Amino acid sequence: MQTRPASNAAPSPASTTASASTTASAPPAGSTGFRDLVPGIVGMALVGSSVTVSRALVDAPLFATQAVRYAAAALLLFGLARVARVPIHRPRGREWLWLAGIAATGLVLFNVAVVRGVAHAEPAVIAVAVASVPILLGLLGPVLEGRRPSRRVLLAAPVVVAGAVLVEGTGRTDAAGVAWATLALGCEAAFTLLAVPVLRRHRAWGVSVHAVWLGALMLAGLAVVFHGPAGPFSLGRAQWAAVGYLAVMVTAVAFLLWYRTVAAVGAGRAGLLAGIAPLAAAGAGVLTGSGVPGPAVWLGLLVVIVGLAAGLRPDRAPQSGARAPRRSRDRSGRP
């Protein structure tokens, strides 16, 4: 999520934080409500839209462009947090390692893997690898949350991945391309998994803010080494517009919405929503004149929907005849 990696309308910053702050830890498997899934759905749709927008940055200096993007997103998040009066806690102890890990893998290394990967493989190969993240999140997410993986999620994840593969297609690659695609998949999973231990205390706002400013610092250092201080000044108008969209919608907004859903429903179930990103990318392509998708894309859309419906449907409500817990009584028999 990184070209990342934000009801039908995106909730306000205050309401997003209020909802996330009520979740002390990931809920039990099966307690997913559609309201909790909506932020993640919107966030993944924004991530998918970034594929089309990012085409304007193909010739731009990678590290300088991403450093500007994440620096702008960090300033925006800090400003919105102050306006919404959201407390941003300072990381302590091992929290620095988790947050720095999110920035290093999910923001910095992911972008390197994608850019280097497409030099050895067709873009569809990288996209298919990243689309496989629901399987990793379904297996490892619940473990980090102290729960058993959900059988329903584990069965639905390959279905979602299969649908994403149909949407993205396949392509040619070599050994190096496979290696970069695998690294991109690992970084995509790390973006969510490394956040699990710190979401309880920092919530969606805190994790987003700290990961973004740490990522901006890392990328700025790389930009100075590889591009020099003049890197950002080489961007044209269209490229600046693309950076602005990525900073506001695909970073600040999408990060908040994604982490809000992870905190509410757990990493495993939230991971299934990654299947929405390639669908959104295909839809954005249609809107920008790339043509109407072929039959394989429509079939993939249907398969993803089936997988999501199977993996995210709520558990049955408790039977009405279930016994209520006993109340303690004193010796007189009164409750």
Short mmCIF file of C-alpha atoms in Angstrom, two decimals:
data_model
loop_
_atom_site.label_atom_id
_atom_site.label_comp_id
_atom_site.label_asym_id
_atom_site.label_seq_id
_atom_site.Cartn_x
_atom_site.Cartn_y
_atom_site.Cartn_z
CA MET A 1 0.00 0.00 0.00
CA GLN A 2 2.37 2.58 -0.29
CA THR A 3 1.90 4.15 -3.53
CA ARG A 4 0.02 4.47 -0.64
CA PRO A 5 1.43 2.75 1.65
CA ALA A 6 -7.88 6.83 2.71
CA SER A 7 -20.45 5.18 4.88
CA ASN A 8 -19.64 5.88 1.16
CA ALA A 9 -17.73 9.04 1.96
CA ALA A 10 -14.46 9.07 3.83
CA PRO A 11 -15.06 9.87 7.52
CA SER A 12 -13.66 13.03 9.03
CA PRO A 13 -10.35 12.91 10.91
CA ALA A 14 -12.10 13.37 14.23
CA SER A 15 -14.63 10.60 13.63
CA THR A 16 -11.96 8.26 12.31
CA THR A 17 -9.90 8.71 15.44
CA ALA A 18 -12.87 8.40 17.73
CA SER A 19 -13.81 5.09 16.15
CA ALA A 20 -10.26 3.76 16.33
CA SER A 21 -9.75 4.83 19.92
CA THR A 22 -12.59 2.62 21.08
CA THR A 23 -10.65 -0.46 19.97
CA ALA A 24 -8.13 -1.54 22.57
CA SER A 25 -7.03 -4.51 20.55
CA ALA A 26 -8.08 -6.51 17.53
CA PRO A 27 -11.58 -7.93 17.95
CA PRO A 28 -12.30 -11.61 17.92
CA ALA A 29 -12.52 -13.22 14.52
CA GLY A 30 -15.97 -12.95 13.04
CA SER A 31 -16.96 -9.64 14.65
CA THR A 32 -16.49 -7.66 11.44
CA GLY A 33 -19.14 -5.04 10.74
CA PHE A 34 -19.52 -3.36 7.35
CA ARG A 35 -19.06 0.05 8.96
CA ASP A 36 -15.60 -1.02 10.11
CA LEU A 37 -14.70 -2.23 6.62
CA VAL A 38 -15.70 0.93 4.75
CA PRO A 39 -12.55 2.93 5.64
CA GLY A 40 -10.32 0.09 4.44
CA ILE A 41 -12.34 -0.27 1.24
CA VAL A 42 -11.98 3.44 0.48
CA GLY A 43 -8.31 3.39 1.40
CA MET A 44 -7.56 0.48 -0.92
CA ALA A 45 -9.53 2.13 -3.72
CA LEU A 46 -7.30 5.19 -3.34
CA VAL A 47 -4.23 3.00 -3.43
CA GLY A 48 -5.47 1.41 -6.65
CA SER A 49 -6.03 4.83 -8.20
CA SER A 50 -2.41 5.73 -7.50
CA VAL A 51 -1.22 3.34 -10.22
CA THR A 52 -2.57 5.62 -12.93
CA VAL A 53 -1.39 8.79 -11.19
CA SER A 54 2.11 7.42 -10.64
CA ARG A 55 2.68 7.08 -14.39
CA ALA A 56 3.42 10.81 -14.40
CA LEU A 57 6.43 10.16 -12.17
CA VAL A 58 8.17 7.47 -14.24
CA ASP A 59 10.94 9.87 -15.29
CA ALA A 60 11.13 11.74 -11.97
CA PRO A 61 13.93 11.16 -9.43
CA LEU A 62 12.54 8.37 -7.25
CA PHE A 63 13.86 9.22 -3.80
CA ALA A 64 13.46 12.98 -4.13
CA THR A 65 9.89 12.64 -5.36
CA GLN A 66 8.89 10.25 -2.61
CA ALA A 67 10.64 12.37 0.04
CA VAL A 68 8.58 15.40 -1.00
CA ARG A 69 5.44 13.28 -1.03
CA TYR A 70 5.87 11.91 2.48
CA ALA A 71 7.12 15.20 3.93
CA ALA A 72 3.99 16.94 2.65
CA ALA A 73 1.81 14.14 4.00
CA ALA A 74 3.50 14.36 7.41
CA LEU A 75 2.85 18.11 7.64
CA LEU A 76 -0.77 17.57 6.61
CA LEU A 77 -1.28 14.82 9.20
CA PHE A 78 0.30 16.91 11.96
CA GLY A 79 -1.93 19.85 11.05
CA LEU A 80 -5.12 17.77 10.91
CA ALA A 81 -4.27 16.12 14.23
CA ARG A 82 -3.97 19.52 15.91
CA VAL A 83 -7.21 20.77 14.39
CA ALA A 84 -9.02 17.58 15.45
CA ARG A 85 -7.30 17.71 18.86
CA VAL A 86 -5.99 14.21 18.44
CA PRO A 87 -3.11 13.42 20.83
CA ILE A 88 -0.04 12.05 19.08
CA HIS A 89 2.00 10.10 21.62
CA ARG A 90 5.77 10.06 21.46
CA PRO A 91 7.08 6.56 20.72
CA ARG A 92 8.99 4.85 23.50
CA GLY A 93 11.31 1.87 23.73
CA ARG A 94 10.70 -0.80 21.10
CA GLU A 95 7.92 1.24 19.52
CA TRP A 96 10.62 3.17 17.67
CA LEU A 97 11.74 -0.08 16.05
CA TRP A 98 8.23 -1.06 14.94
CA LEU A 99 7.50 2.38 13.50
CA ALA A 100 10.90 2.70 11.84
CA GLY A 101 10.34 -0.78 10.41
CA ILE A 102 7.05 0.34 8.84
CA ALA A 103 8.78 3.35 7.29
CA ALA A 104 11.84 1.42 6.08
CA THR A 105 9.93 -1.51 4.56
CA GLY A 106 6.42 -0.31 3.73
CA LEU A 107 7.46 3.12 2.43
CA VAL A 108 11.12 3.16 1.37
CA LEU A 109 12.09 -0.38 0.40
CA PHE A 110 8.73 -1.10 -1.21
CA ASN A 111 9.19 1.75 -3.68
CA VAL A 112 12.72 0.60 -4.45
CA ALA A 113 11.50 -2.97 -5.05
CA VAL A 114 8.77 -1.81 -7.42
CA VAL A 115 11.02 0.48 -9.45
CA ARG A 116 13.88 -2.02 -9.67
CA GLY A 117 11.46 -4.87 -10.27
CA VAL A 118 9.85 -3.39 -13.36
CA ALA A 119 13.31 -3.21 -14.93
CA HIS A 120 13.42 -7.02 -14.87
CA ALA A 121 9.73 -7.95 -15.07
CA GLU A 122 6.52 -6.70 -16.59
CA PRO A 123 4.46 -4.55 -14.17
CA ALA A 124 1.80 -7.27 -13.93
CA VAL A 125 4.33 -9.58 -12.26
CA ILE A 126 4.97 -7.09 -9.46
CA ALA A 127 1.26 -6.35 -9.14
CA VAL A 128 0.37 -10.04 -8.82
CA ALA A 129 3.02 -10.53 -6.14
CA VAL A 130 1.70 -7.60 -4.11
CA ALA A 131 -1.87 -8.80 -4.60
CA SER A 132 -0.91 -12.01 -2.78
CA VAL A 133 -0.63 -10.12 0.53
CA PRO A 134 -4.02 -11.35 1.89
CA ILE A 135 -2.53 -14.81 2.37
CA LEU A 136 0.40 -13.51 4.44
CA LEU A 137 -1.80 -11.21 6.50
CA GLY A 138 -4.34 -13.98 7.07
CA LEU A 139 -1.62 -16.26 8.43
CA LEU A 140 0.62 -13.88 10.38
CA GLY A 141 -1.74 -11.06 11.39
CA PRO A 142 -3.79 -13.07 13.92
CA VAL A 143 -0.58 -14.52 15.41
CA LEU A 144 0.71 -11.02 16.18
CA GLU A 145 -2.69 -10.16 17.63
CA GLY A 146 -2.62 -13.20 19.92
CA ARG A 147 -5.34 -15.13 18.09
CA ARG A 148 -5.60 -18.19 15.90
CA PRO A 149 -5.84 -17.54 12.16
CA SER A 150 -9.43 -17.63 10.93
CA ARG A 151 -10.18 -20.66 8.77
CA ARG A 152 -12.72 -18.60 6.85
CA VAL A 153 -10.14 -15.91 6.04
CA LEU A 154 -7.50 -18.48 5.06
CA LEU A 155 -9.94 -20.11 2.65
CA ALA A 156 -11.09 -16.79 1.21
CA ALA A 157 -7.62 -15.26 0.77
CA PRO A 158 -6.56 -17.48 -2.17
CA VAL A 159 -9.87 -16.71 -3.88
CA VAL A 160 -9.24 -12.97 -3.57
CA VAL A 161 -5.69 -13.43 -4.83
CA ALA A 162 -6.92 -15.49 -7.80
CA GLY A 163 -9.35 -12.71 -8.72
CA ALA A 164 -6.58 -10.12 -8.48
CA VAL A 165 -4.38 -12.23 -10.75
CA LEU A 166 -7.16 -12.35 -13.35
CA VAL A 167 -7.48 -8.57 -13.17
CA GLU A 168 -3.74 -7.86 -13.35
CA GLY A 169 -2.82 -10.63 -15.78
CA THR A 170 0.62 -12.19 -15.92
CA GLY A 171 3.85 -11.23 -17.61
CA ARG A 172 7.41 -12.14 -18.43
CA THR A 173 10.19 -11.94 -15.86
CA ASP A 174 13.64 -13.24 -14.98
CA ALA A 175 15.14 -14.43 -11.69
CA ALA A 176 15.92 -10.90 -10.56
CA GLY A 177 12.35 -9.84 -11.32
CA VAL A 178 11.00 -12.67 -9.19
CA ALA A 179 13.30 -11.62 -6.34
CA TRP A 180 12.18 -7.99 -6.50
CA ALA A 181 8.52 -9.06 -6.71
CA THR A 182 8.97 -11.24 -3.62
CA LEU A 183 10.59 -8.34 -1.77
CA ALA A 184 7.70 -6.06 -2.75
CA LEU A 185 5.25 -8.62 -1.36
CA GLY A 186 7.16 -8.82 1.92
CA CYS A 187 7.25 -5.03 2.24
CA GLU A 188 3.55 -4.77 1.51
CA ALA A 189 2.81 -7.27 4.29
CA ALA A 190 5.23 -5.54 6.68
CA PHE A 191 3.35 -2.26 6.23
CA THR A 192 0.41 -3.83 8.10
CA LEU A 193 2.04 -6.48 10.28
CA LEU A 194 4.61 -4.17 11.88
CA ALA A 195 1.81 -1.80 12.85
CA VAL A 196 -0.08 -4.40 14.89
CA PRO A 197 2.07 -4.11 18.06
CA VAL A 198 1.77 -0.30 18.16
CA LEU A 199 -1.80 0.28 17.02
CA ARG A 200 -3.18 -0.32 20.50
CA ARG A 201 -1.39 2.67 22.01
CA HIS A 202 -0.88 4.98 19.02
CA ARG A 203 -4.09 4.27 17.06
CA ALA A 204 -4.41 4.98 13.38
CA TRP A 205 -3.35 8.62 13.73
CA GLY A 206 -0.19 8.00 15.70
CA VAL A 207 1.03 5.13 13.52
CA SER A 208 0.34 7.11 10.34
CA VAL A 209 2.06 10.27 11.56
CA HIS A 210 5.19 8.58 12.88
CA ALA A 211 5.61 6.18 9.95
CA VAL A 212 5.24 9.01 7.43
CA TRP A 213 7.71 11.47 8.97
CA LEU A 214 10.24 8.71 9.57
CA GLY A 215 9.86 7.59 5.96
CA ALA A 216 10.28 11.18 4.76
CA LEU A 217 13.58 11.49 6.65
CA MET A 218 14.90 8.20 5.25
CA LEU A 219 13.94 9.13 1.70
CA ALA A 220 15.39 12.62 2.05
CA GLY A 221 18.73 11.11 3.03
CA LEU A 222 18.65 8.77 0.04
CA ALA A 223 17.63 11.65 -2.23
CA VAL A 224 20.66 13.72 -1.20
CA VAL A 225 22.97 10.76 -1.84
CA PHE A 226 21.53 9.67 -5.18
CA HIS A 227 19.94 12.81 -6.66
CA GLY A 228 21.59 15.75 -4.96
CA PRO A 229 19.74 18.68 -3.34
CA ALA A 230 18.34 19.85 -6.70
CA GLY A 231 16.28 16.69 -7.26
CA PRO A 232 12.79 18.08 -6.49
CA PHE A 233 13.39 21.22 -8.58
CA SER A 234 13.48 19.14 -11.76
CA LEU A 235 9.77 18.24 -11.49
CA GLY A 236 7.23 19.66 -13.93
CA ARG A 237 3.64 20.77 -13.26
CA ALA A 238 2.06 17.40 -13.99
CA GLN A 239 4.58 15.70 -11.73
CA TRP A 240 3.93 18.13 -8.88
CA ALA A 241 0.20 17.50 -9.28
CA ALA A 242 0.82 13.76 -9.07
CA VAL A 243 2.96 14.21 -5.95
CA GLY A 244 0.21 16.30 -4.38
CA TYR A 245 -2.43 13.65 -5.03
CA LEU A 246 -0.22 10.89 -3.68
CA ALA A 247 0.64 12.93 -0.57
CA VAL A 248 -2.92 13.91 0.32
CA MET A 249 -5.16 11.09 -0.84
CA VAL A 250 -2.92 8.01 -1.11
CA THR A 251 -0.74 8.74 1.92
CA ALA A 252 -2.41 10.95 4.53
CA VAL A 253 -6.01 9.86 3.93
CA ALA A 254 -5.47 6.24 2.89
CA PHE A 255 -3.02 5.54 5.74
CA LEU A 256 -5.50 6.74 8.34
CA LEU A 257 -8.36 4.76 6.86
CA TRP A 258 -6.34 1.58 6.43
CA TYR A 259 -4.96 1.52 9.96
CA ARG A 260 -8.39 2.34 11.34
CA THR A 261 -9.76 -0.80 9.69
CA VAL A 262 -6.80 -2.94 10.81
CA ALA A 263 -7.37 -1.81 14.39
CA ALA A 264 -11.12 -2.48 14.15
CA VAL A 265 -11.27 -5.87 12.41
CA GLY A 266 -7.75 -7.30 12.66
CA ALA A 267 -4.94 -7.62 10.13
CA GLY A 268 -6.16 -10.93 8.71
CA ARG A 269 -9.61 -9.76 7.68
CA ALA A 270 -8.43 -6.32 6.65
CA GLY A 271 -5.88 -8.00 4.39
CA LEU A 272 -8.65 -9.40 2.20
CA LEU A 273 -9.47 -5.83 1.19
CA ALA A 274 -6.15 -5.65 -0.66
CA GLY A 275 -8.01 -7.33 -3.51
CA ILE A 276 -9.84 -4.07 -4.08
CA ALA A 277 -6.69 -2.19 -5.15
CA PRO A 278 -6.26 -3.89 -8.56
CA LEU A 279 -9.97 -3.45 -9.24
CA ALA A 280 -9.69 0.26 -8.49
CA ALA A 281 -6.60 0.46 -10.70
CA ALA A 282 -8.53 -1.10 -13.58
CA GLY A 283 -11.41 1.32 -13.01
CA ALA A 284 -9.08 4.30 -12.93
CA GLY A 285 -7.59 3.11 -16.21
CA VAL A 286 -11.03 3.13 -17.82
CA LEU A 287 -11.68 6.69 -16.61
CA THR A 288 -8.38 7.89 -18.04
CA GLY A 289 -8.98 6.38 -21.45
CA SER A 290 -7.16 3.05 -21.22
CA GLY A 291 -10.14 1.23 -22.69
CA VAL A 292 -12.84 -1.09 -21.41
CA PRO A 293 -11.46 -4.15 -19.54
CA GLY A 294 -11.60 -7.54 -21.23
CA PRO A 295 -13.53 -10.62 -20.07
CA ALA A 296 -10.69 -11.79 -17.75
CA VAL A 297 -10.87 -8.55 -15.78
CA TRP A 298 -14.63 -8.83 -15.33
CA LEU A 299 -14.24 -12.44 -14.25
CA GLY A 300 -11.54 -11.36 -11.80
CA LEU A 301 -13.87 -8.72 -10.40
CA LEU A 302 -16.51 -11.36 -9.76
CA VAL A 303 -13.99 -13.73 -8.14
CA VAL A 304 -12.70 -11.00 -5.81
CA ILE A 305 -16.25 -10.13 -4.75
CA VAL A 306 -16.98 -13.80 -4.02
CA GLY A 307 -13.80 -14.08 -1.95
CA LEU A 308 -14.57 -10.93 0.01
CA ALA A 309 -18.14 -12.02 0.68
CA ALA A 310 -16.96 -15.41 1.92
CA GLY A 311 -14.17 -14.11 4.11
CA LEU A 312 -15.84 -11.04 5.60
CA ARG A 313 -19.39 -12.20 6.24
CA PRO A 314 -20.29 -11.85 9.92
CA ASP A 315 -20.71 -14.85 12.18
CA ARG A 316 -24.16 -15.91 13.21
CA ALA A 317 -25.64 -14.09 16.15
CA PRO A 318 -25.72 -15.98 19.48
CA GLN A 319 -28.81 -18.12 19.92
CA SER A 320 -31.62 -16.42 21.78
CA GLY A 321 -31.94 -19.36 24.12
CA ALA A 322 -28.40 -19.09 25.40
CA ARG A 323 -28.10 -18.91 29.16
CA ALA A 324 -27.34 -15.58 30.72
CA PRO A 325 -24.38 -15.49 33.09
CA ARG A 326 -25.23 -16.08 36.73
CA ARG A 327 -25.26 -13.15 39.04
CA SER A 328 -23.65 -13.49 42.44
CA ARG A 329 -26.00 -13.79 45.40
CA ASP A 330 -25.49 -13.27 49.05
CA ARG A 331 -26.67 -15.76 51.66
CA SER A 332 -30.13 -14.25 51.80
CA GLY A 333 -30.64 -15.21 48.14
CA ARG A 334 -30.86 -11.62 46.94
CA PRO A 335 -28.79 -10.65 43.87
#
